[in-house]
């Protein structure tokens, strides 16, 4: 299901190269061989090395790539992540895609690692979301995992997550759950069902009608004190997940309520890329 890494790379190269990298074609001899190194210009957590290797492989399988730093490692200004040696034109063709992926992925991994560190000592785990860049989700979700978060559903196809709009359109929590269970039975699918709740009455309704069907409850926009009460009320009958307005400033407070997971869109949609460059040497 979903896009493979190779499909993503081919689409990204097609977007960038079009009918040719005319700058390189016009200025560099066809047989010129050169080398370049990927330099770190900002401290953080490295992500995207495996993606870079796949990009180099796609652009030119004859490249010699030597990797010195691995995904998930702490990196510092001046570090060399990797070197690439081969056809000069092809190095230049691959350069921007490698950097675009690795800079953004490293920014996400750095932010994720910092938030995961805030959860230390609690049983709570951090989840990513679908708030990702279209067609770049495969790399962004890879980066959150490298940073220490857990991947939530990858897309609309691998889980049933009944959110507020689904509930409103379906006519309520009970018909939404009933119809979801019927759909799974009729189509022969076995997908996890998660339901979003916005208040105590909805939590109680999911507990009443969802037993044996709903495996996870998403508690949206609850204050920490209310969340603690809801987690106690659920009492381990369903996995609990909190979301809504949770960031660096209050993450720890939410984690200490006893909730199983906290999901944060900020991992992927409010991230600054890490500064990396590819330089000839």
PDB file of C-alpha atoms in Angstrom:
ATOM      1  CA  UNK A   1       0.000   0.000   0.000  1.00  0.00           C
ATOM      2  CA  UNK A   2       1.211   3.588  -0.087  1.00  0.00           C
ATOM      3  CA  UNK A   3       4.249   4.841  -1.951  1.00  0.00           C
ATOM      4  CA  UNK A   4       7.566   2.974  -1.875  1.00  0.00           C
ATOM      5  CA  UNK A   5      10.845   4.805  -1.330  1.00  0.00           C
ATOM      6  CA  UNK A   6      11.914   4.010  -4.912  1.00  0.00           C
ATOM      7  CA  UNK A   7       8.655   5.444  -6.296  1.00  0.00           C
ATOM      8  CA  UNK A   8       9.131   8.603  -4.232  1.00  0.00           C
ATOM      9  CA  UNK A   9      12.724   9.032  -5.467  1.00  0.00           C
ATOM     10  CA  UNK A  10      11.738   8.552  -9.115  1.00  0.00           C
ATOM     11  CA  UNK A  11       8.920  11.107  -8.834  1.00  0.00           C
ATOM     12  CA  UNK A  12      11.173  13.587  -7.033  1.00  0.00           C
ATOM     13  CA  UNK A  13      13.912  13.239  -9.664  1.00  0.00           C
ATOM     14  CA  UNK A  14      11.358  13.648 -12.464  1.00  0.00           C
ATOM     15  CA  UNK A  15      10.113  16.838 -10.796  1.00  0.00           C
ATOM     16  CA  UNK A  16      13.651  18.235 -10.538  1.00  0.00           C
ATOM     17  CA  UNK A  17      15.395  16.966 -13.666  1.00  0.00           C
ATOM     18  CA  UNK A  18      12.591  17.124 -16.238  1.00  0.00           C
ATOM     19  CA  UNK A  19      14.161  16.676 -19.681  1.00  0.00           C
ATOM     20  CA  UNK A  20      17.694  17.168 -18.372  1.00  0.00           C
ATOM     21  CA  UNK A  21      19.997  18.874 -15.861  1.00  0.00           C
ATOM     22  CA  UNK A  22      21.024  21.385 -18.524  1.00  0.00           C
ATOM     23  CA  UNK A  23      23.453  23.322 -16.295  1.00  0.00           C
ATOM     24  CA  UNK A  24      25.539  20.219 -15.641  1.00  0.00           C
ATOM     25  CA  UNK A  25      25.111  18.924 -19.198  1.00  0.00           C
ATOM     26  CA  UNK A  26      26.378  22.226 -20.620  1.00  0.00           C
ATOM     27  CA  UNK A  27      29.261  22.953 -18.222  1.00  0.00           C
ATOM     28  CA  UNK A  28      30.705  19.570 -17.176  1.00  0.00           C
ATOM     29  CA  UNK A  29      32.372  17.065 -19.567  1.00  0.00           C
ATOM     30  CA  UNK A  30      30.408  13.821 -19.860  1.00  0.00           C
ATOM     31  CA  UNK A  31      33.308  11.678 -18.598  1.00  0.00           C
ATOM     32  CA  UNK A  32      34.448  13.951 -15.723  1.00  0.00           C
ATOM     33  CA  UNK A  33      34.776  12.161 -12.391  1.00  0.00           C
ATOM     34  CA  UNK A  34      34.666  14.129  -9.135  1.00  0.00           C
ATOM     35  CA  UNK A  35      33.988  13.660  -5.452  1.00  0.00           C
ATOM     36  CA  UNK A  36      31.936  15.506  -2.847  1.00  0.00           C
ATOM     37  CA  UNK A  37      31.290  15.274   0.872  1.00  0.00           C
ATOM     38  CA  UNK A  38      28.167  15.916   2.897  1.00  0.00           C
ATOM     39  CA  UNK A  39      29.005  18.439   5.615  1.00  0.00           C
ATOM     40  CA  UNK A  40      27.116  19.192   8.839  1.00  0.00           C
ATOM     41  CA  UNK A  41      26.620  22.896   9.502  1.00  0.00           C
ATOM     42  CA  UNK A  42      24.307  22.640  12.518  1.00  0.00           C
ATOM     43  CA  UNK A  43      24.146  20.314  15.557  1.00  0.00           C
ATOM     44  CA  UNK A  44      21.270  17.832  15.730  1.00  0.00           C
ATOM     45  CA  UNK A  45      20.156  14.256  15.116  1.00  0.00           C
ATOM     46  CA  UNK A  46      20.967  12.773  11.709  1.00  0.00           C
ATOM     47  CA  UNK A  47      18.249  11.238   9.551  1.00  0.00           C
ATOM     48  CA  UNK A  48      18.044  10.353   5.866  1.00  0.00           C
ATOM     49  CA  UNK A  49      21.304   8.475   5.291  1.00  0.00           C
ATOM     50  CA  UNK A  50      19.456   5.420   3.978  1.00  0.00           C
ATOM     51  CA  UNK A  51      17.360   7.673   1.736  1.00  0.00           C
ATOM     52  CA  UNK A  52      20.503   9.403   0.412  1.00  0.00           C
ATOM     53  CA  UNK A  53      22.064   6.029  -0.409  1.00  0.00           C
ATOM     54  CA  UNK A  54      18.906   5.032  -2.303  1.00  0.00           C
ATOM     55  CA  UNK A  55      18.937   8.341  -4.232  1.00  0.00           C
ATOM     56  CA  UNK A  56      22.585   7.898  -5.231  1.00  0.00           C
ATOM     57  CA  UNK A  57      21.814   4.314  -6.290  1.00  0.00           C
ATOM     58  CA  UNK A  58      18.885   5.478  -8.424  1.00  0.00           C
ATOM     59  CA  UNK A  59      20.832   8.312 -10.091  1.00  0.00           C
ATOM     60  CA  UNK A  60      24.010   6.319 -10.733  1.00  0.00           C
ATOM     61  CA  UNK A  61      24.614   2.740  -9.482  1.00  0.00           C
ATOM     62  CA  UNK A  62      28.359   3.183 -10.140  1.00  0.00           C
ATOM     63  CA  UNK A  63      28.781   5.871  -7.428  1.00  0.00           C
ATOM     64  CA  UNK A  64      31.192   5.005  -4.611  1.00  0.00           C
ATOM     65  CA  UNK A  65      29.481   6.163  -1.414  1.00  0.00           C
ATOM     66  CA  UNK A  66      31.291   6.003   1.946  1.00  0.00           C
ATOM     67  CA  UNK A  67      29.127   6.611   5.021  1.00  0.00           C
ATOM     68  CA  UNK A  68      30.685   7.866   8.285  1.00  0.00           C
ATOM     69  CA  UNK A  69      27.566   8.781  10.310  1.00  0.00           C
ATOM     70  CA  UNK A  70      24.404   6.691  10.631  1.00  0.00           C
ATOM     71  CA  UNK A  71      20.720   7.556  11.015  1.00  0.00           C
ATOM     72  CA  UNK A  72      19.913   8.439  14.622  1.00  0.00           C
ATOM     73  CA  UNK A  73      23.423   9.608  15.537  1.00  0.00           C
ATOM     74  CA  UNK A  74      24.030  12.975  17.171  1.00  0.00           C
ATOM     75  CA  UNK A  75      25.922  15.181  14.698  1.00  0.00           C
ATOM     76  CA  UNK A  76      27.913  18.375  15.197  1.00  0.00           C
ATOM     77  CA  UNK A  77      29.076  21.304  13.106  1.00  0.00           C
ATOM     78  CA  UNK A  78      31.959  20.208  10.862  1.00  0.00           C
ATOM     79  CA  UNK A  79      31.145  16.495  10.848  1.00  0.00           C
ATOM     80  CA  UNK A  80      31.329  14.641   7.519  1.00  0.00           C
ATOM     81  CA  UNK A  81      28.291  12.385   7.039  1.00  0.00           C
ATOM     82  CA  UNK A  82      29.357  10.715   3.804  1.00  0.00           C
ATOM     83  CA  UNK A  83      31.458  11.081   0.666  1.00  0.00           C
ATOM     84  CA  UNK A  84      30.436  10.296  -2.897  1.00  0.00           C
ATOM     85  CA  UNK A  85      32.818   9.642  -5.777  1.00  0.00           C
ATOM     86  CA  UNK A  86      31.803   9.223  -9.420  1.00  0.00           C
ATOM     87  CA  UNK A  87      30.464  10.918 -12.534  1.00  0.00           C
ATOM     88  CA  UNK A  88      30.487  14.670 -11.860  1.00  0.00           C
ATOM     89  CA  UNK A  89      27.274  15.453 -13.723  1.00  0.00           C
ATOM     90  CA  UNK A  90      25.409  12.764 -11.821  1.00  0.00           C
ATOM     91  CA  UNK A  91      26.678  13.990  -8.435  1.00  0.00           C
ATOM     92  CA  UNK A  92      25.268  17.427  -9.262  1.00  0.00           C
ATOM     93  CA  UNK A  93      21.959  15.916 -10.391  1.00  0.00           C
ATOM     94  CA  UNK A  94      21.579  14.013  -7.092  1.00  0.00           C
ATOM     95  CA  UNK A  95      22.803  16.849  -4.846  1.00  0.00           C
ATOM     96  CA  UNK A  96      19.614  18.839  -4.224  1.00  0.00           C
ATOM     97  CA  UNK A  97      17.311  15.866  -3.697  1.00  0.00           C
ATOM     98  CA  UNK A  98      19.768  14.331  -1.210  1.00  0.00           C
ATOM     99  CA  UNK A  99      20.004  17.622   0.697  1.00  0.00           C
ATOM    100  CA  UNK A 100      16.270  18.382   0.613  1.00  0.00           C
ATOM    101  CA  UNK A 101      15.486  14.963   2.098  1.00  0.00           C
ATOM    102  CA  UNK A 102      18.269  14.851   4.670  1.00  0.00           C
ATOM    103  CA  UNK A 103      17.888  18.445   5.894  1.00  0.00           C
ATOM    104  CA  UNK A 104      14.163  18.070   6.514  1.00  0.00           C
ATOM    105  CA  UNK A 105      14.430  14.542   7.909  1.00  0.00           C
ATOM    106  CA  UNK A 106      17.230  15.576  10.280  1.00  0.00           C
ATOM    107  CA  UNK A 107      15.176  18.556  11.451  1.00  0.00           C
ATOM    108  CA  UNK A 108      12.254  16.223  12.224  1.00  0.00           C
ATOM    109  CA  UNK A 109      14.471  13.649  13.978  1.00  0.00           C
ATOM    110  CA  UNK A 110      16.084  16.405  16.075  1.00  0.00           C
ATOM    111  CA  UNK A 111      12.713  17.812  17.184  1.00  0.00           C
ATOM    112  CA  UNK A 112      11.342  14.308  17.823  1.00  0.00           C
ATOM    113  CA  UNK A 113      14.355  13.252  19.923  1.00  0.00           C
ATOM    114  CA  UNK A 114      13.965  16.378  22.098  1.00  0.00           C
ATOM    115  CA  UNK A 115      10.264  15.626  22.714  1.00  0.00           C
ATOM    116  CA  UNK A 116      10.888  11.927  23.363  1.00  0.00           C
ATOM    117  CA  UNK A 117      13.488  12.913  25.992  1.00  0.00           C
ATOM    118  CA  UNK A 118      10.768  14.862  27.845  1.00  0.00           C
ATOM    119  CA  UNK A 119       8.785  11.621  28.283  1.00  0.00           C
ATOM    120  CA  UNK A 120      11.612   9.761  30.025  1.00  0.00           C
ATOM    121  CA  UNK A 121      10.477   8.071  33.223  1.00  0.00           C
ATOM    122  CA  UNK A 122       6.831   7.866  32.096  1.00  0.00           C
ATOM    123  CA  UNK A 123       5.188   4.951  30.261  1.00  0.00           C
ATOM    124  CA  UNK A 124       3.884   7.323  27.580  1.00  0.00           C
ATOM    125  CA  UNK A 125       5.048   7.031  23.962  1.00  0.00           C
ATOM    126  CA  UNK A 126       5.090   9.747  21.300  1.00  0.00           C
ATOM    127  CA  UNK A 127       3.149   9.257  18.036  1.00  0.00           C
ATOM    128  CA  UNK A 128       3.374  11.077  14.728  1.00  0.00           C
ATOM    129  CA  UNK A 129       0.311  11.984  12.614  1.00  0.00           C
ATOM    130  CA  UNK A 130      -0.890  12.387   9.007  1.00  0.00           C
ATOM    131  CA  UNK A 131      -0.040  16.109   9.167  1.00  0.00           C
ATOM    132  CA  UNK A 132       2.757  15.586   6.673  1.00  0.00           C
ATOM    133  CA  UNK A 133       3.961  17.090   3.393  1.00  0.00           C
ATOM    134  CA  UNK A 134       2.073  15.512   0.457  1.00  0.00           C
ATOM    135  CA  UNK A 135       4.185  12.825  -1.273  1.00  0.00           C
ATOM    136  CA  UNK A 136       6.943  13.193   1.357  1.00  0.00           C
ATOM    137  CA  UNK A 137       5.237  11.254   4.158  1.00  0.00           C
ATOM    138  CA  UNK A 138       7.422   8.186   3.635  1.00  0.00           C
ATOM    139  CA  UNK A 139      10.533  10.203   4.583  1.00  0.00           C
ATOM    140  CA  UNK A 140       8.874  12.214   7.346  1.00  0.00           C
ATOM    141  CA  UNK A 141       7.544   9.114   9.088  1.00  0.00           C
ATOM    142  CA  UNK A 142      10.956   7.475   8.739  1.00  0.00           C
ATOM    143  CA  UNK A 143      12.470  10.543  10.437  1.00  0.00           C
ATOM    144  CA  UNK A 144      10.059  10.517  13.402  1.00  0.00           C
ATOM    145  CA  UNK A 145      10.877   6.838  13.951  1.00  0.00           C
ATOM    146  CA  UNK A 146      14.622   7.581  13.812  1.00  0.00           C
ATOM    147  CA  UNK A 147      14.004  10.301  16.414  1.00  0.00           C
ATOM    148  CA  UNK A 148      12.370   7.781  18.754  1.00  0.00           C
ATOM    149  CA  UNK A 149       8.636   8.250  18.139  1.00  0.00           C
ATOM    150  CA  UNK A 150       6.191   5.512  17.156  1.00  0.00           C
ATOM    151  CA  UNK A 151       4.570   5.658  13.723  1.00  0.00           C
ATOM    152  CA  UNK A 152       0.799   6.093  13.908  1.00  0.00           C
ATOM    153  CA  UNK A 153      -1.256   4.937  10.907  1.00  0.00           C
ATOM    154  CA  UNK A 154       0.575   5.627   7.668  1.00  0.00           C
ATOM    155  CA  UNK A 155      -2.515   6.620   5.709  1.00  0.00           C
ATOM    156  CA  UNK A 156      -6.263   6.299   5.471  1.00  0.00           C
ATOM    157  CA  UNK A 157      -5.940   2.648   4.447  1.00  0.00           C
ATOM    158  CA  UNK A 158      -4.268   0.976   7.433  1.00  0.00           C
ATOM    159  CA  UNK A 159      -6.605   1.845  10.332  1.00  0.00           C
ATOM    160  CA  UNK A 160     -10.157   3.031  11.001  1.00  0.00           C
ATOM    161  CA  UNK A 161      -9.910   6.276  12.938  1.00  0.00           C
ATOM    162  CA  UNK A 162     -13.395   7.692  13.540  1.00  0.00           C
ATOM    163  CA  UNK A 163     -12.870  11.400  14.176  1.00  0.00           C
ATOM    164  CA  UNK A 164     -15.256  14.240  15.051  1.00  0.00           C
ATOM    165  CA  UNK A 165     -16.349  14.900  11.457  1.00  0.00           C
ATOM    166  CA  UNK A 166     -16.972  11.192  10.821  1.00  0.00           C
ATOM    167  CA  UNK A 167     -19.099  11.060  13.978  1.00  0.00           C
ATOM    168  CA  UNK A 168     -21.069  14.157  12.977  1.00  0.00           C
ATOM    169  CA  UNK A 169     -21.603  12.890   9.400  1.00  0.00           C
ATOM    170  CA  UNK A 170     -22.529   9.356  10.559  1.00  0.00           C
ATOM    171  CA  UNK A 171     -25.130  10.667  13.009  1.00  0.00           C
ATOM    172  CA  UNK A 172     -23.308   9.907  16.246  1.00  0.00           C
ATOM    173  CA  UNK A 173     -20.758   7.641  17.907  1.00  0.00           C
ATOM    174  CA  UNK A 174     -22.960   4.536  18.079  1.00  0.00           C
ATOM    175  CA  UNK A 175     -23.943   4.452  14.369  1.00  0.00           C
ATOM    176  CA  UNK A 176     -20.339   5.280  13.374  1.00  0.00           C
ATOM    177  CA  UNK A 177     -18.939   2.334  15.353  1.00  0.00           C
ATOM    178  CA  UNK A 178     -21.749  -0.025  14.278  1.00  0.00           C
ATOM    179  CA  UNK A 179     -21.239   0.828  10.606  1.00  0.00           C
ATOM    180  CA  UNK A 180     -17.447   0.484  10.880  1.00  0.00           C
ATOM    181  CA  UNK A 181     -17.774  -2.982  12.430  1.00  0.00           C
ATOM    182  CA  UNK A 182     -20.247  -4.036   9.698  1.00  0.00           C
ATOM    183  CA  UNK A 183     -17.932  -2.686   6.994  1.00  0.00           C
ATOM    184  CA  UNK A 184     -14.970  -4.703   8.306  1.00  0.00           C
ATOM    185  CA  UNK A 185     -17.096  -7.844   8.507  1.00  0.00           C
ATOM    186  CA  UNK A 186     -18.488  -7.383   4.980  1.00  0.00           C
ATOM    187  CA  UNK A 187     -15.129  -6.582   3.363  1.00  0.00           C
ATOM    188  CA  UNK A 188     -13.163  -9.217   5.285  1.00  0.00           C
ATOM    189  CA  UNK A 189     -10.669  -6.656   6.539  1.00  0.00           C
ATOM    190  CA  UNK A 190      -9.076  -6.707   9.966  1.00  0.00           C
ATOM    191  CA  UNK A 191      -8.230  -3.095  10.795  1.00  0.00           C
ATOM    192  CA  UNK A 192      -7.841  -1.583  14.236  1.00  0.00           C
ATOM    193  CA  UNK A 193     -10.672   0.807  15.188  1.00  0.00           C
ATOM    194  CA  UNK A 194      -9.900   4.018  17.054  1.00  0.00           C
ATOM    195  CA  UNK A 195     -12.525   6.595  18.045  1.00  0.00           C
ATOM    196  CA  UNK A 196     -12.002  10.257  18.906  1.00  0.00           C
ATOM    197  CA  UNK A 197     -13.833  11.666  21.932  1.00  0.00           C
ATOM    198  CA  UNK A 198     -14.281  15.302  22.977  1.00  0.00           C
ATOM    199  CA  UNK A 199     -15.930  15.042  26.403  1.00  0.00           C
ATOM    200  CA  UNK A 200     -16.844  12.631  29.207  1.00  0.00           C
ATOM    201  CA  UNK A 201     -20.232  11.734  27.673  1.00  0.00           C
ATOM    202  CA  UNK A 202     -18.520  10.606  24.460  1.00  0.00           C
ATOM    203  CA  UNK A 203     -15.923   8.606  26.413  1.00  0.00           C
ATOM    204  CA  UNK A 204     -18.716   6.822  28.269  1.00  0.00           C
ATOM    205  CA  UNK A 205     -20.572   6.121  25.014  1.00  0.00           C
ATOM    206  CA  UNK A 206     -17.485   4.591  23.356  1.00  0.00           C
ATOM    207  CA  UNK A 207     -16.946   2.417  26.435  1.00  0.00           C
ATOM    208  CA  UNK A 208     -20.601   1.315  26.281  1.00  0.00           C
ATOM    209  CA  UNK A 209     -20.895   0.516  22.557  1.00  0.00           C
ATOM    210  CA  UNK A 210     -17.268  -0.106  21.581  1.00  0.00           C
ATOM    211  CA  UNK A 211     -16.251  -2.932  23.937  1.00  0.00           C
ATOM    212  CA  UNK A 212     -14.658  -5.718  21.920  1.00  0.00           C
ATOM    213  CA  UNK A 213     -14.577  -3.591  18.759  1.00  0.00           C
ATOM    214  CA  UNK A 214     -12.733  -0.380  19.564  1.00  0.00           C
ATOM    215  CA  UNK A 215      -9.124  -0.932  20.596  1.00  0.00           C
ATOM    216  CA  UNK A 216      -8.014   2.681  21.061  1.00  0.00           C
ATOM    217  CA  UNK A 217      -9.602   5.908  22.219  1.00  0.00           C
ATOM    218  CA  UNK A 218      -8.319   9.296  21.076  1.00  0.00           C
ATOM    219  CA  UNK A 219      -8.932  11.916  23.777  1.00  0.00           C
ATOM    220  CA  UNK A 220      -8.891  15.245  21.984  1.00  0.00           C
ATOM    221  CA  UNK A 221      -8.378  18.666  23.573  1.00  0.00           C
ATOM    222  CA  UNK A 222      -8.768  17.543  27.183  1.00  0.00           C
ATOM    223  CA  UNK A 223      -6.931  19.514  29.881  1.00  0.00           C
ATOM    224  CA  UNK A 224      -4.400  17.403  31.850  1.00  0.00           C
ATOM    225  CA  UNK A 225      -6.622  17.122  34.955  1.00  0.00           C
ATOM    226  CA  UNK A 226      -9.602  15.992  32.831  1.00  0.00           C
ATOM    227  CA  UNK A 227      -7.392  13.625  30.854  1.00  0.00           C
ATOM    228  CA  UNK A 228      -6.211  11.930  34.062  1.00  0.00           C
ATOM    229  CA  UNK A 229      -9.872  11.343  35.043  1.00  0.00           C
ATOM    230  CA  UNK A 230     -10.692   9.892  31.601  1.00  0.00           C
ATOM    231  CA  UNK A 231      -7.677   7.553  31.699  1.00  0.00           C
ATOM    232  CA  UNK A 232      -8.872   6.298  35.120  1.00  0.00           C
ATOM    233  CA  UNK A 233     -12.435   5.903  33.813  1.00  0.00           C
ATOM    234  CA  UNK A 234     -11.232   3.874  30.795  1.00  0.00           C
ATOM    235  CA  UNK A 235      -9.211   1.770  33.212  1.00  0.00           C
ATOM    236  CA  UNK A 236      -7.096  -0.073  30.653  1.00  0.00           C
ATOM    237  CA  UNK A 237     -10.108  -1.371  28.691  1.00  0.00           C
ATOM    238  CA  UNK A 238      -8.787   0.487  25.625  1.00  0.00           C
ATOM    239  CA  UNK A 239      -5.435   1.968  24.664  1.00  0.00           C
ATOM    240  CA  UNK A 240      -5.517   5.722  25.273  1.00  0.00           C
ATOM    241  CA  UNK A 241      -4.109   8.479  23.067  1.00  0.00           C
ATOM    242  CA  UNK A 242      -4.132  12.225  23.751  1.00  0.00           C
ATOM    243  CA  UNK A 243      -3.936  14.990  21.167  1.00  0.00           C
ATOM    244  CA  UNK A 244      -4.755  18.655  20.723  1.00  0.00           C
ATOM    245  CA  UNK A 245      -2.681  21.610  21.881  1.00  0.00           C
ATOM    246  CA  UNK A 246       0.171  19.458  23.180  1.00  0.00           C
ATOM    247  CA  UNK A 247       3.683  20.841  22.624  1.00  0.00           C
ATOM    248  CA  UNK A 248       7.108  21.169  24.297  1.00  0.00           C
ATOM    249  CA  UNK A 249       5.708  23.337  27.096  1.00  0.00           C
ATOM    250  CA  UNK A 250       3.060  20.920  28.406  1.00  0.00           C
ATOM    251  CA  UNK A 251       4.116  17.528  27.016  1.00  0.00           C
ATOM    252  CA  UNK A 252       5.454  16.223  30.334  1.00  0.00           C
ATOM    253  CA  UNK A 253       2.296  17.237  32.200  1.00  0.00           C
ATOM    254  CA  UNK A 254       0.158  15.311  29.711  1.00  0.00           C
ATOM    255  CA  UNK A 255       2.449  12.264  29.842  1.00  0.00           C
ATOM    256  CA  UNK A 256       2.114  12.120  33.633  1.00  0.00           C
ATOM    257  CA  UNK A 257      -1.676  11.623  33.387  1.00  0.00           C
ATOM    258  CA  UNK A 258      -1.064   7.936  32.622  1.00  0.00           C
ATOM    259  CA  UNK A 259      -2.149   8.162  28.972  1.00  0.00           C
ATOM    260  CA  UNK A 260      -0.516   5.506  26.749  1.00  0.00           C
ATOM    261  CA  UNK A 261       0.279   7.721  23.743  1.00  0.00           C
ATOM    262  CA  UNK A 262       0.503  11.379  22.841  1.00  0.00           C
ATOM    263  CA  UNK A 263       0.199  12.282  19.152  1.00  0.00           C
ATOM    264  CA  UNK A 264       1.758  15.487  17.892  1.00  0.00           C
ATOM    265  CA  UNK A 265       1.421  17.050  14.459  1.00  0.00           C
ATOM    266  CA  UNK A 266       4.218  19.434  15.437  1.00  0.00           C
ATOM    267  CA  UNK A 267       6.737  16.631  14.774  1.00  0.00           C
ATOM    268  CA  UNK A 268       6.238  17.025  11.046  1.00  0.00           C
ATOM    269  CA  UNK A 269       4.462  20.297  10.325  1.00  0.00           C
ATOM    270  CA  UNK A 270       6.311  22.767  12.560  1.00  0.00           C
ATOM    271  CA  UNK A 271       9.913  21.758  11.996  1.00  0.00           C
ATOM    272  CA  UNK A 272      12.945  23.695  10.815  1.00  0.00           C
ATOM    273  CA  UNK A 273      15.341  21.862   8.536  1.00  0.00           C
ATOM    274  CA  UNK A 274      18.862  21.151   9.751  1.00  0.00           C
ATOM    275  CA  UNK A 275      21.679  22.878   7.825  1.00  0.00           C
ATOM    276  CA  UNK A 276      23.683  20.427   5.697  1.00  0.00           C
ATOM    277  CA  UNK A 277      25.625  20.946   2.471  1.00  0.00           C
ATOM    278  CA  UNK A 278      27.259  18.879  -0.266  1.00  0.00           C
ATOM    279  CA  UNK A 279      30.629  20.289  -1.268  1.00  0.00           C
ATOM    280  CA  UNK A 280      33.212  19.298  -3.852  1.00  0.00           C
ATOM    281  CA  UNK A 281      36.680  18.589  -2.422  1.00  0.00           C
TER     282      UNK A 281
END
